[in-house]
Short mmCIF file of C-alpha atoms and ligand atoms in Angstrom, two decimals:
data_model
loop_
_atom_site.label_atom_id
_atom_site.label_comp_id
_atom_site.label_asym_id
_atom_site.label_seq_id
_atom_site.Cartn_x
_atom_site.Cartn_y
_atom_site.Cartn_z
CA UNK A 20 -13.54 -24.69 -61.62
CA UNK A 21 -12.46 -21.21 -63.27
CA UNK A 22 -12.05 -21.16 -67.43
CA UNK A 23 -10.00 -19.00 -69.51
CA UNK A 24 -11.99 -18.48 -72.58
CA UNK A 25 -10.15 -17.53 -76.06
CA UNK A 26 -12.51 -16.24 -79.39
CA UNK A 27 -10.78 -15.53 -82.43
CA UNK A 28 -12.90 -17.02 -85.15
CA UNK A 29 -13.81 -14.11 -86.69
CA UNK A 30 -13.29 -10.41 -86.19
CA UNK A 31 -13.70 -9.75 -82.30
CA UNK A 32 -11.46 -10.78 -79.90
CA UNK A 33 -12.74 -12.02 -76.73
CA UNK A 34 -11.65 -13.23 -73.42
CA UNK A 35 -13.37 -14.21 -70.60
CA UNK A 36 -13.02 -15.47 -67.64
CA UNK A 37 -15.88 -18.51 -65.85
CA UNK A 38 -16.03 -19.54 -62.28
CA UNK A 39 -18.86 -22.22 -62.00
CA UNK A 40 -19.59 -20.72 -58.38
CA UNK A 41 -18.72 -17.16 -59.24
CA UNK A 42 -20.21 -16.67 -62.96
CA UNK A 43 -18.09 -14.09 -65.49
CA UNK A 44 -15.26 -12.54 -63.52
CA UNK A 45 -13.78 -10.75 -66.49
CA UNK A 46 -15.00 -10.19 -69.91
CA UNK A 47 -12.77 -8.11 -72.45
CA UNK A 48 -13.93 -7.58 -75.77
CA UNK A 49 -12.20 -5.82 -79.02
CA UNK A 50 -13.86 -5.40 -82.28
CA UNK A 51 -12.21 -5.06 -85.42
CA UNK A 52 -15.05 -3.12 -86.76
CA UNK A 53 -13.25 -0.26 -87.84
CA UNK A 54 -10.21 -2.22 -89.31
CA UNK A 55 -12.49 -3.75 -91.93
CA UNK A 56 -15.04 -1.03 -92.53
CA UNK A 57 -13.08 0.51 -95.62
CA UNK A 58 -13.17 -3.25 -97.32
CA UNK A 59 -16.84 -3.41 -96.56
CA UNK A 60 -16.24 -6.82 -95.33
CA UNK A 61 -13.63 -8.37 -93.35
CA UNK A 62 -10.45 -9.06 -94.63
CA UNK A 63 -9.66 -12.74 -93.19
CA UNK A 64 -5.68 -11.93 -93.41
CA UNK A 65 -5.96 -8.65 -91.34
CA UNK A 66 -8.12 -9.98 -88.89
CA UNK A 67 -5.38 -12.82 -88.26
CA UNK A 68 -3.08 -10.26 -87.89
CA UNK A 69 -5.10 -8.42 -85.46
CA UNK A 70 -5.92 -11.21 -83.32
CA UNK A 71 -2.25 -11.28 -83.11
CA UNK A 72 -1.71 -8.35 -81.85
CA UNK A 73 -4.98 -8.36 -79.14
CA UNK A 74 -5.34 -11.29 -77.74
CA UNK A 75 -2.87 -11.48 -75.36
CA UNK A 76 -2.91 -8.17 -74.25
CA UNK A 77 -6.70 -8.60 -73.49
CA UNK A 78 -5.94 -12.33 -71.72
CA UNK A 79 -3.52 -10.05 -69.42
CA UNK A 80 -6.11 -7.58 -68.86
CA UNK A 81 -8.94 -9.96 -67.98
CA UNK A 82 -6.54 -11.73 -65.33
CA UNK A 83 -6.07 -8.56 -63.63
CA UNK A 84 -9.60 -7.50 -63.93
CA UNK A 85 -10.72 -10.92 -62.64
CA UNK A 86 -7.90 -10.04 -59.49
CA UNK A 87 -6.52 -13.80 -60.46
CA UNK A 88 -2.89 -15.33 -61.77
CA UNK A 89 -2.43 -18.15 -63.84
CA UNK A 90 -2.62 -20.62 -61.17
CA UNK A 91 -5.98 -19.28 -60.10
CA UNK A 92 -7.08 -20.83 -63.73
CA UNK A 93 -8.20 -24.46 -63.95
CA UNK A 94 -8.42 -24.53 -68.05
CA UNK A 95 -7.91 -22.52 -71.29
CA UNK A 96 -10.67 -22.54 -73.67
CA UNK A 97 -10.57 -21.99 -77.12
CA UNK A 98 -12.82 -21.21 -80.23
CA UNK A 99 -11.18 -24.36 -82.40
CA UNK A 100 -14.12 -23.58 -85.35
CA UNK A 101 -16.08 -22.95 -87.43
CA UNK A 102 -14.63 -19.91 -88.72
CA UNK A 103 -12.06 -18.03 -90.58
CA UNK A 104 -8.82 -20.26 -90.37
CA UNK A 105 -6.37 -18.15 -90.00
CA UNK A 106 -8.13 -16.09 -87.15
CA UNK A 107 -9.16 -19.21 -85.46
CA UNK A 108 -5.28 -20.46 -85.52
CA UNK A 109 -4.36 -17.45 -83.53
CA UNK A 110 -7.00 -18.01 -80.58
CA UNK A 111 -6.23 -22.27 -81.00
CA UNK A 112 -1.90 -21.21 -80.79
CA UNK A 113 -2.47 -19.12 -78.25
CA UNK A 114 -4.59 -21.19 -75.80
CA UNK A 115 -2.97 -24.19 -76.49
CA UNK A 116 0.42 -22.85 -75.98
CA UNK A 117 -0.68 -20.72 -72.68
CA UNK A 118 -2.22 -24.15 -71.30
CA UNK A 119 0.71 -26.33 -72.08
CA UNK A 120 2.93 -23.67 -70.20
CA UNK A 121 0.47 -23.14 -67.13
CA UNK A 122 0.13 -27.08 -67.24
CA UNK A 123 -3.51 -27.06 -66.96
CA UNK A 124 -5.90 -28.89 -69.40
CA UNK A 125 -6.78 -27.24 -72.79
CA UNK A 126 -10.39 -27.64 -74.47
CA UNK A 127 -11.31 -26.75 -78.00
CA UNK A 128 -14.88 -24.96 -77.96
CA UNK A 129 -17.10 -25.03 -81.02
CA UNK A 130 -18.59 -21.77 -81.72
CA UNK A 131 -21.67 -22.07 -82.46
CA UNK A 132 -21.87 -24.52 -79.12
CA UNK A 133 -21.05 -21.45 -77.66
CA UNK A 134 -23.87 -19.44 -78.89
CA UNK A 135 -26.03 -22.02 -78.39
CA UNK A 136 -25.05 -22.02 -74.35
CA UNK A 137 -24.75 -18.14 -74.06
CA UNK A 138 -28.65 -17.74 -72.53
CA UNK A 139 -27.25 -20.16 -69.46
CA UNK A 140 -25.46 -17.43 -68.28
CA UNK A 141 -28.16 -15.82 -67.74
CA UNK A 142 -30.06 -16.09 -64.35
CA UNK A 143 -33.00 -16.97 -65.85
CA UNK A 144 -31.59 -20.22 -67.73
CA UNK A 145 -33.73 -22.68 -70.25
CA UNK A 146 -33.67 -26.08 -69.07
CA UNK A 147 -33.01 -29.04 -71.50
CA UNK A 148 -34.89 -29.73 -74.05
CA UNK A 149 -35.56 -27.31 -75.93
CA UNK A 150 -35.40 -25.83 -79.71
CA UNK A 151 -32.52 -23.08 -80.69
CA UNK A 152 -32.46 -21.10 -83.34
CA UNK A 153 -28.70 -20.01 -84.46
CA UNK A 154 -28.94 -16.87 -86.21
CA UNK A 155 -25.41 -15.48 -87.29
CA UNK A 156 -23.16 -13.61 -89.83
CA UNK A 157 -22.03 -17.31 -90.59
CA UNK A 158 -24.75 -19.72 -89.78
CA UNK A 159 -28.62 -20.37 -89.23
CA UNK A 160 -29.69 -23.49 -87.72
CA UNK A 161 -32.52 -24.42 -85.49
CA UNK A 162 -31.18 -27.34 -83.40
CA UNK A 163 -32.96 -29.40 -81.38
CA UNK A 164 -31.19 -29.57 -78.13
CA UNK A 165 -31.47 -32.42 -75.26
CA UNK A 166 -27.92 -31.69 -73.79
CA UNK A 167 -24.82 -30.61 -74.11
CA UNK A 168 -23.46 -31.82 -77.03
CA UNK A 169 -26.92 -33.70 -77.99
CA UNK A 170 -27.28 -31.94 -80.61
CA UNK A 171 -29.66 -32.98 -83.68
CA UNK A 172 -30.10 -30.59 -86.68
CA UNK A 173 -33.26 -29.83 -87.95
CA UNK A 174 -32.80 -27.31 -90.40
CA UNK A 175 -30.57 -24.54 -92.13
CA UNK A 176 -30.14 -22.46 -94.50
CA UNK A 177 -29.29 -23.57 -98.27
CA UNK A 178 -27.78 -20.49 -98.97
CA UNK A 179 -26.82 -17.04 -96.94
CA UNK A 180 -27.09 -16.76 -92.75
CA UNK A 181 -29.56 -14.69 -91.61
CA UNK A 182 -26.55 -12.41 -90.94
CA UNK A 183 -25.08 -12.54 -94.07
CA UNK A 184 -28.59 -11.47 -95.66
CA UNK A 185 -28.59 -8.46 -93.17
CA UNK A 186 -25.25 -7.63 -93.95
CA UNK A 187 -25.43 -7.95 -98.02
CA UNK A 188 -28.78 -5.78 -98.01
CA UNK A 189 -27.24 -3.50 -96.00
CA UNK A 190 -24.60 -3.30 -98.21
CA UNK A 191 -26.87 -2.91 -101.16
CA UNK A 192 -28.36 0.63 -99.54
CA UNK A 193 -24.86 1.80 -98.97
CA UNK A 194 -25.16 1.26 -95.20
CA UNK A 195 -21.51 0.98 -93.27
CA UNK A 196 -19.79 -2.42 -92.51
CA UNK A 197 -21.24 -4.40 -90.48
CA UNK A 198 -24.67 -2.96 -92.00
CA UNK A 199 -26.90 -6.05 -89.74
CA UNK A 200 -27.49 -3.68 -86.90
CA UNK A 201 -27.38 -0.17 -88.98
CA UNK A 202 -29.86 -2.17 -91.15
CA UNK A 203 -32.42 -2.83 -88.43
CA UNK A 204 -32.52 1.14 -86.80
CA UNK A 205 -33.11 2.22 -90.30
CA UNK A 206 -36.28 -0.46 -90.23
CA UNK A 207 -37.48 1.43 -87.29
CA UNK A 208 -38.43 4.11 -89.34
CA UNK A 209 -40.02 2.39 -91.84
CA UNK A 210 -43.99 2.45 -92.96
CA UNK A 211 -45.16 -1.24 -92.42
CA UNK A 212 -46.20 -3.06 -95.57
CA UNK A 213 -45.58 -0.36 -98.13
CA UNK A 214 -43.16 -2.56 -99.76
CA UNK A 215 -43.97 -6.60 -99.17
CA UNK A 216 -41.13 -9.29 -99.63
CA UNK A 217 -41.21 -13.05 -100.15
CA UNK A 218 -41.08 -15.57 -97.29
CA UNK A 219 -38.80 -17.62 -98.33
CA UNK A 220 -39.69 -21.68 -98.07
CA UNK A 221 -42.37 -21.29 -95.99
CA UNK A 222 -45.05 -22.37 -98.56
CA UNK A 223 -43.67 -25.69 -98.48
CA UNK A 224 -43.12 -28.19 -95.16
CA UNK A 225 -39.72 -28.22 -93.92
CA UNK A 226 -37.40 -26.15 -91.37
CA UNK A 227 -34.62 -25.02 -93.92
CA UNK A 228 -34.22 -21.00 -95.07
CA UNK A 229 -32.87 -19.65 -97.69
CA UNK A 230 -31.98 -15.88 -97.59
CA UNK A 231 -29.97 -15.09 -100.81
CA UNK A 232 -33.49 -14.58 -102.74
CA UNK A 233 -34.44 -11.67 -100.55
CA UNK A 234 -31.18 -9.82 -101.05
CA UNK A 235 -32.22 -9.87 -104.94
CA UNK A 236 -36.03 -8.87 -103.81
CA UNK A 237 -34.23 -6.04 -102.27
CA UNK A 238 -32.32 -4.99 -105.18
CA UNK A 239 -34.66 -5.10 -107.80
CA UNK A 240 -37.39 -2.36 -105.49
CA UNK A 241 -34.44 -0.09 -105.27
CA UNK A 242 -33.23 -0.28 -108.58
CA UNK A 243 -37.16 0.28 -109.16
CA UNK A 244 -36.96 3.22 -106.78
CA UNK A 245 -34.21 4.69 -108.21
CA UNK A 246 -35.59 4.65 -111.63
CA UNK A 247 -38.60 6.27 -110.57
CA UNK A 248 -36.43 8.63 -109.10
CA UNK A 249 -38.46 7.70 -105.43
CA UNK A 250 -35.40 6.31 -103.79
CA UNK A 251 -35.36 8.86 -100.83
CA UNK A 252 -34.63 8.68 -96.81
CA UNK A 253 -38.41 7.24 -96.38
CA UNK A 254 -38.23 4.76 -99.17
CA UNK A 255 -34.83 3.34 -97.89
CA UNK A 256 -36.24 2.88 -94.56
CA UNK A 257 -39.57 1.47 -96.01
CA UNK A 258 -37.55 -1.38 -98.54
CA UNK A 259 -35.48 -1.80 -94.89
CA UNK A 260 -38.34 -2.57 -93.11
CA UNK A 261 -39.73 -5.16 -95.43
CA UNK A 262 -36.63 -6.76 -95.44
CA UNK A 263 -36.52 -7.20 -91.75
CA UNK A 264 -40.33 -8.08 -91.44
CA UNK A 265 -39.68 -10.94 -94.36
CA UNK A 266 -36.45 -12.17 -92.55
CA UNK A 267 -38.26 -12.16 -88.96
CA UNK A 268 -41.60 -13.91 -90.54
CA UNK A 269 -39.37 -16.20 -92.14
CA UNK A 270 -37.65 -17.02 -88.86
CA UNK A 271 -40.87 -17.39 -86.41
CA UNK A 272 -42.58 -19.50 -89.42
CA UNK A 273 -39.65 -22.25 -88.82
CA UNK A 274 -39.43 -22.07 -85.30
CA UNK A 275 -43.33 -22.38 -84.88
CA UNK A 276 -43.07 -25.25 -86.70
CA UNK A 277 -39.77 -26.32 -85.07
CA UNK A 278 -41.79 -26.29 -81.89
CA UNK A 279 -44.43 -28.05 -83.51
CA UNK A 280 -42.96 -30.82 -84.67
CA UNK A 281 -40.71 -31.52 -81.54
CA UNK A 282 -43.45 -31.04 -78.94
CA UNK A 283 -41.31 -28.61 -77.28
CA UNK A 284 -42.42 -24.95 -75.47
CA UNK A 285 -38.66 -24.06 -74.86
CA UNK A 286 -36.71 -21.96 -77.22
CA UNK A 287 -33.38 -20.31 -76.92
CA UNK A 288 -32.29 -17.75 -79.80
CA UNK A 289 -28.97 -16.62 -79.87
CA UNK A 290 -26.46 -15.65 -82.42
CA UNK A 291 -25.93 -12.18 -83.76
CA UNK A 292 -28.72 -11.47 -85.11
CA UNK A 293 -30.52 -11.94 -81.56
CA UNK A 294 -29.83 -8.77 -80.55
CA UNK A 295 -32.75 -7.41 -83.59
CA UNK A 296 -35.17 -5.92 -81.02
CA UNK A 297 -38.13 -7.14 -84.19
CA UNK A 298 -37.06 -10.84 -84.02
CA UNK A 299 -37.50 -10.96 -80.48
CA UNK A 300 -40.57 -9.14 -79.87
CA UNK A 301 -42.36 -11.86 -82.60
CA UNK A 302 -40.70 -14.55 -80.98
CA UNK A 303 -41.76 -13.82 -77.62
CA UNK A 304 -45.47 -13.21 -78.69
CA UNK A 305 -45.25 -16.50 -80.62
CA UNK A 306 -43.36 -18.45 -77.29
CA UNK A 307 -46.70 -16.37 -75.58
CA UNK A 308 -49.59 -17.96 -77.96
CA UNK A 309 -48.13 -20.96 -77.48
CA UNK A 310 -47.56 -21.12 -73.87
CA UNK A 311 -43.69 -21.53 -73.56
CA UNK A 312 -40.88 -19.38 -72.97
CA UNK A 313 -38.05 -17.43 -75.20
CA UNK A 314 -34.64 -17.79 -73.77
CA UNK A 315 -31.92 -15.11 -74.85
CA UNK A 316 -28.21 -14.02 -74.24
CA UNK A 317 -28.04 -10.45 -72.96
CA UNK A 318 -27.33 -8.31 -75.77
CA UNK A 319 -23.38 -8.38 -75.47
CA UNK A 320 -23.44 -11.99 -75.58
CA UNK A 321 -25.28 -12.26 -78.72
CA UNK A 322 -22.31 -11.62 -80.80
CA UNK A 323 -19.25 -12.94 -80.76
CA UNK A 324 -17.68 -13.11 -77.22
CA UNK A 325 -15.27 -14.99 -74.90
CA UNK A 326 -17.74 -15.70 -71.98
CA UNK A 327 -19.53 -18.18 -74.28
CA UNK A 328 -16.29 -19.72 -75.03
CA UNK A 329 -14.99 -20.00 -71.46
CA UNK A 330 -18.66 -21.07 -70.34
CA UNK A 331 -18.83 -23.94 -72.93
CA UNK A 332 -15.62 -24.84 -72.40
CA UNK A 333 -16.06 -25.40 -68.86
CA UNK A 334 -18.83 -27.82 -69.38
CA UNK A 335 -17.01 -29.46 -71.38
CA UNK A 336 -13.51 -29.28 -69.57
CA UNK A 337 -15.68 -31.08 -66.57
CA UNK A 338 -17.13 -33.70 -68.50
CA UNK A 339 -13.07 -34.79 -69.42
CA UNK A 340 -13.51 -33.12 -72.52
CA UNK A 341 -9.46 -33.00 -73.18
CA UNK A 342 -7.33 -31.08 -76.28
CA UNK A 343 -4.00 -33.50 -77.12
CA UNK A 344 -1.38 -31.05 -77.77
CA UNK A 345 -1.36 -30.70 -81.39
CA UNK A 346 -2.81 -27.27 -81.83
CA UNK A 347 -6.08 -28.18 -83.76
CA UNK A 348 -9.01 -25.77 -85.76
CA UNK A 349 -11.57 -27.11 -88.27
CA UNK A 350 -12.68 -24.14 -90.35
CA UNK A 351 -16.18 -26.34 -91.52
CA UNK A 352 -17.21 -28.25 -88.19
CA UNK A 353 -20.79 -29.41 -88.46
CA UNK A 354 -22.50 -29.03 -85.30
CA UNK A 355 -24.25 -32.83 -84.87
CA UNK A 356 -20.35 -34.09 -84.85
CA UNK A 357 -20.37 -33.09 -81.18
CA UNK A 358 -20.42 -35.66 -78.33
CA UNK A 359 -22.85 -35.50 -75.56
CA UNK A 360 -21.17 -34.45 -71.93
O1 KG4 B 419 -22.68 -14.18 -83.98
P1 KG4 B 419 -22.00 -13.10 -84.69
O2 KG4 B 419 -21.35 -12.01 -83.87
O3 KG4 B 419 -20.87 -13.62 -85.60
C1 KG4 B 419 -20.90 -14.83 -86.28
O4 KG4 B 419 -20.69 -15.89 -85.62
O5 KG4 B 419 -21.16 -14.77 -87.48
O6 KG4 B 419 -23.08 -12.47 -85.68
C2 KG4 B 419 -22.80 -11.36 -86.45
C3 KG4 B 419 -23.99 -11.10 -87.36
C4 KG4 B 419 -23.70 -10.05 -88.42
O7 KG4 B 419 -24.17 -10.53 -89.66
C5 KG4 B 419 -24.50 -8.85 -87.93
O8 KG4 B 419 -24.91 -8.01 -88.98
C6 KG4 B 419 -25.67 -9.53 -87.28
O9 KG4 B 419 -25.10 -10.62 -86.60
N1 KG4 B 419 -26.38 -8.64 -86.33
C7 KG4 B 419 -27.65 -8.19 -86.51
C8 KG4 B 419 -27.94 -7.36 -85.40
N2 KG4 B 419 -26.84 -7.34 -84.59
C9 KG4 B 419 -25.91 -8.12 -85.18
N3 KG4 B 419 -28.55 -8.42 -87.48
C10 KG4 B 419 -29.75 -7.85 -87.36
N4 KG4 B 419 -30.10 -7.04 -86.35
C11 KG4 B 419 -29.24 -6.77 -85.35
N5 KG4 B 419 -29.61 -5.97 -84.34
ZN1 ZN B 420 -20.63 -16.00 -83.83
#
């Protein structure tokens, strides 16, 4: 079976292409980055709008990069939520429109199913069970998984995604849009433990985060800084790297006790903020002491992408997983609503 995969839920387009005995044959990718960076944010109506304009020129590349036609595809898969509405509507038209037309089946993907999948594409795959943290720009949820679509949530965050708290404090030491990853290089160069920050929630039992407290943590050293006129290159990277300690801390703390709890020794991490080199060198050590195994996407599957789409979709599309043909998105789509395959 070979997928088209569609993801528009945000502000990347991507398209893939899945063959369950060939793996990714094409995998296109455009990011709106530089569209949004003047807003500091993205602008939900341009991304729409440039969605628009992408998505099937990059569907048309990927066929031709794949060396397949239409008919060579079995299903179109599509990102039907969570996410911007507008952007998802594009991605939900478009596949639902190109799979009534090719009269093949259509599938509506969830996206954060999709992350949750992305470290099966890898050769070295988790099996089921296991425990996944979700860390992205929108969401941050460690899930325990038994299946596809088994799916029980055992915490989240009351307040910003990991992501979001990346991007905000980033914003907040006048780092470009999207400041997550511009955040974490500056953190290399930081001195460890000259500035401390809370661990959010961690004094108390339970698996939920909250994030938005660290943002103000952040704020009130540089304001600090500034005042003392100290708020130079090594200080920003300094506050940066206590951020990023207290959000990776914060992170192992739950899924230690995620782990704990379950009796599991599995756990997959994917999501954006993945692809922070300091969040996976503490998870692995942690997965190390206590004798079980971190599972990740390679690095350009931790964001947004298409070949998590197309992948999940397939799974799905084989399991008679089946889109009517209204064209469908769902902008809040909580995760445990899934069915099992
Ligand atoms: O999964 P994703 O592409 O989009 C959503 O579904 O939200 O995640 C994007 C988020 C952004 O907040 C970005 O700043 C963050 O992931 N991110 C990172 C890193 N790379 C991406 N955060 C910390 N360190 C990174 N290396
Ligand atoms: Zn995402």
């Amino acid at each position: 079976m070979r997928v088209l995969g569609i993801e528009t839920s945000c502000d990347e387009t991507g398209i893939a292409i899945y063959d369950d005995q060939l793996g990714i044959m094409a995998h296109q990718l455009y990011s709106q980055v530089a569209l949004h960076a003047d807003y500091g944010g993205v602008v939900p109506e341009l991304a729409s709008r440039d969605h628009i304009r992408k998505t099937i020129p990059l569907i048309e590349a990927a066929l031709k990069d794949a060396g397949c036609t239409k008919d060579d595809i079995d299903g179109v898969a599509f990102t039907a939520g969570p996410g911007l509405m507008g952007a998802l509507l594009v991605g939900a038209t478009i596949g639902r429109s190109l799979a009534f037309a090719w009269g093949k089946p259509a599938v509506a993907v969830h996206h954060m199913e999709g992350h949750l999948l992305a470290p099966m594409l890898e050769e070295r795959a988790p099996e089921f069970p296991f425990v996944a943290l979700l860390v992205s720009g929108g969401h941050t949820l460690l899930v325990r998984v038994d299946g596809i679509g088994c799916y029980e949530i055992l915490g989240e965050s009351v307040d910003d995604a990991a992501g979001e708290a990346f991007d905000k404090t980033a914003k907040l030491m006048d780092l470009d849009y999207p400041g997550g990853p511009r955040l974490a290089k500056l953190a290399e160069l930081g001195t460890p433990n000259r500035f401390v920050f809370p661990r959010p929630m961690t004094a108390k039992p339970g698996l939920d985060f909250s994030f938005s407290g660290l943002k103000t943590a952040t704020a009130t050293t540089i304001a600090a800084e500034i005042a003392a006129d100290t708020y130079d290159q090594q200080t920003r990277a300094d506050i940066a790297h206590a951020f990023q300690q207290a959000v990776v801390d914060t992170l192992a703390i739950k899924c230690k006790r995620a782990l704990l709890q379950t009796g599991l020794n599995r756990l997959v991490v994917a999501g954006g903020v993945s692809a922070n080199v300091s969040l996976r060198e503490q998870l692995s050590e942690l997965m190390a002491s206590l004798k079980g195994e971190a599972f990740y996407p390679r690095n350009e599957y931790c964001t947004d992408n298409g070949a998590m789409i197309a992948f999940a979709g397939l799974q799905r599309l084989k399991a008679g997983d089946v889109e009517p043909l209204a064209v469908r998105a769902r902008p809040r789509w909580p995760l445990d609503e899934l069915t099992a395959v």
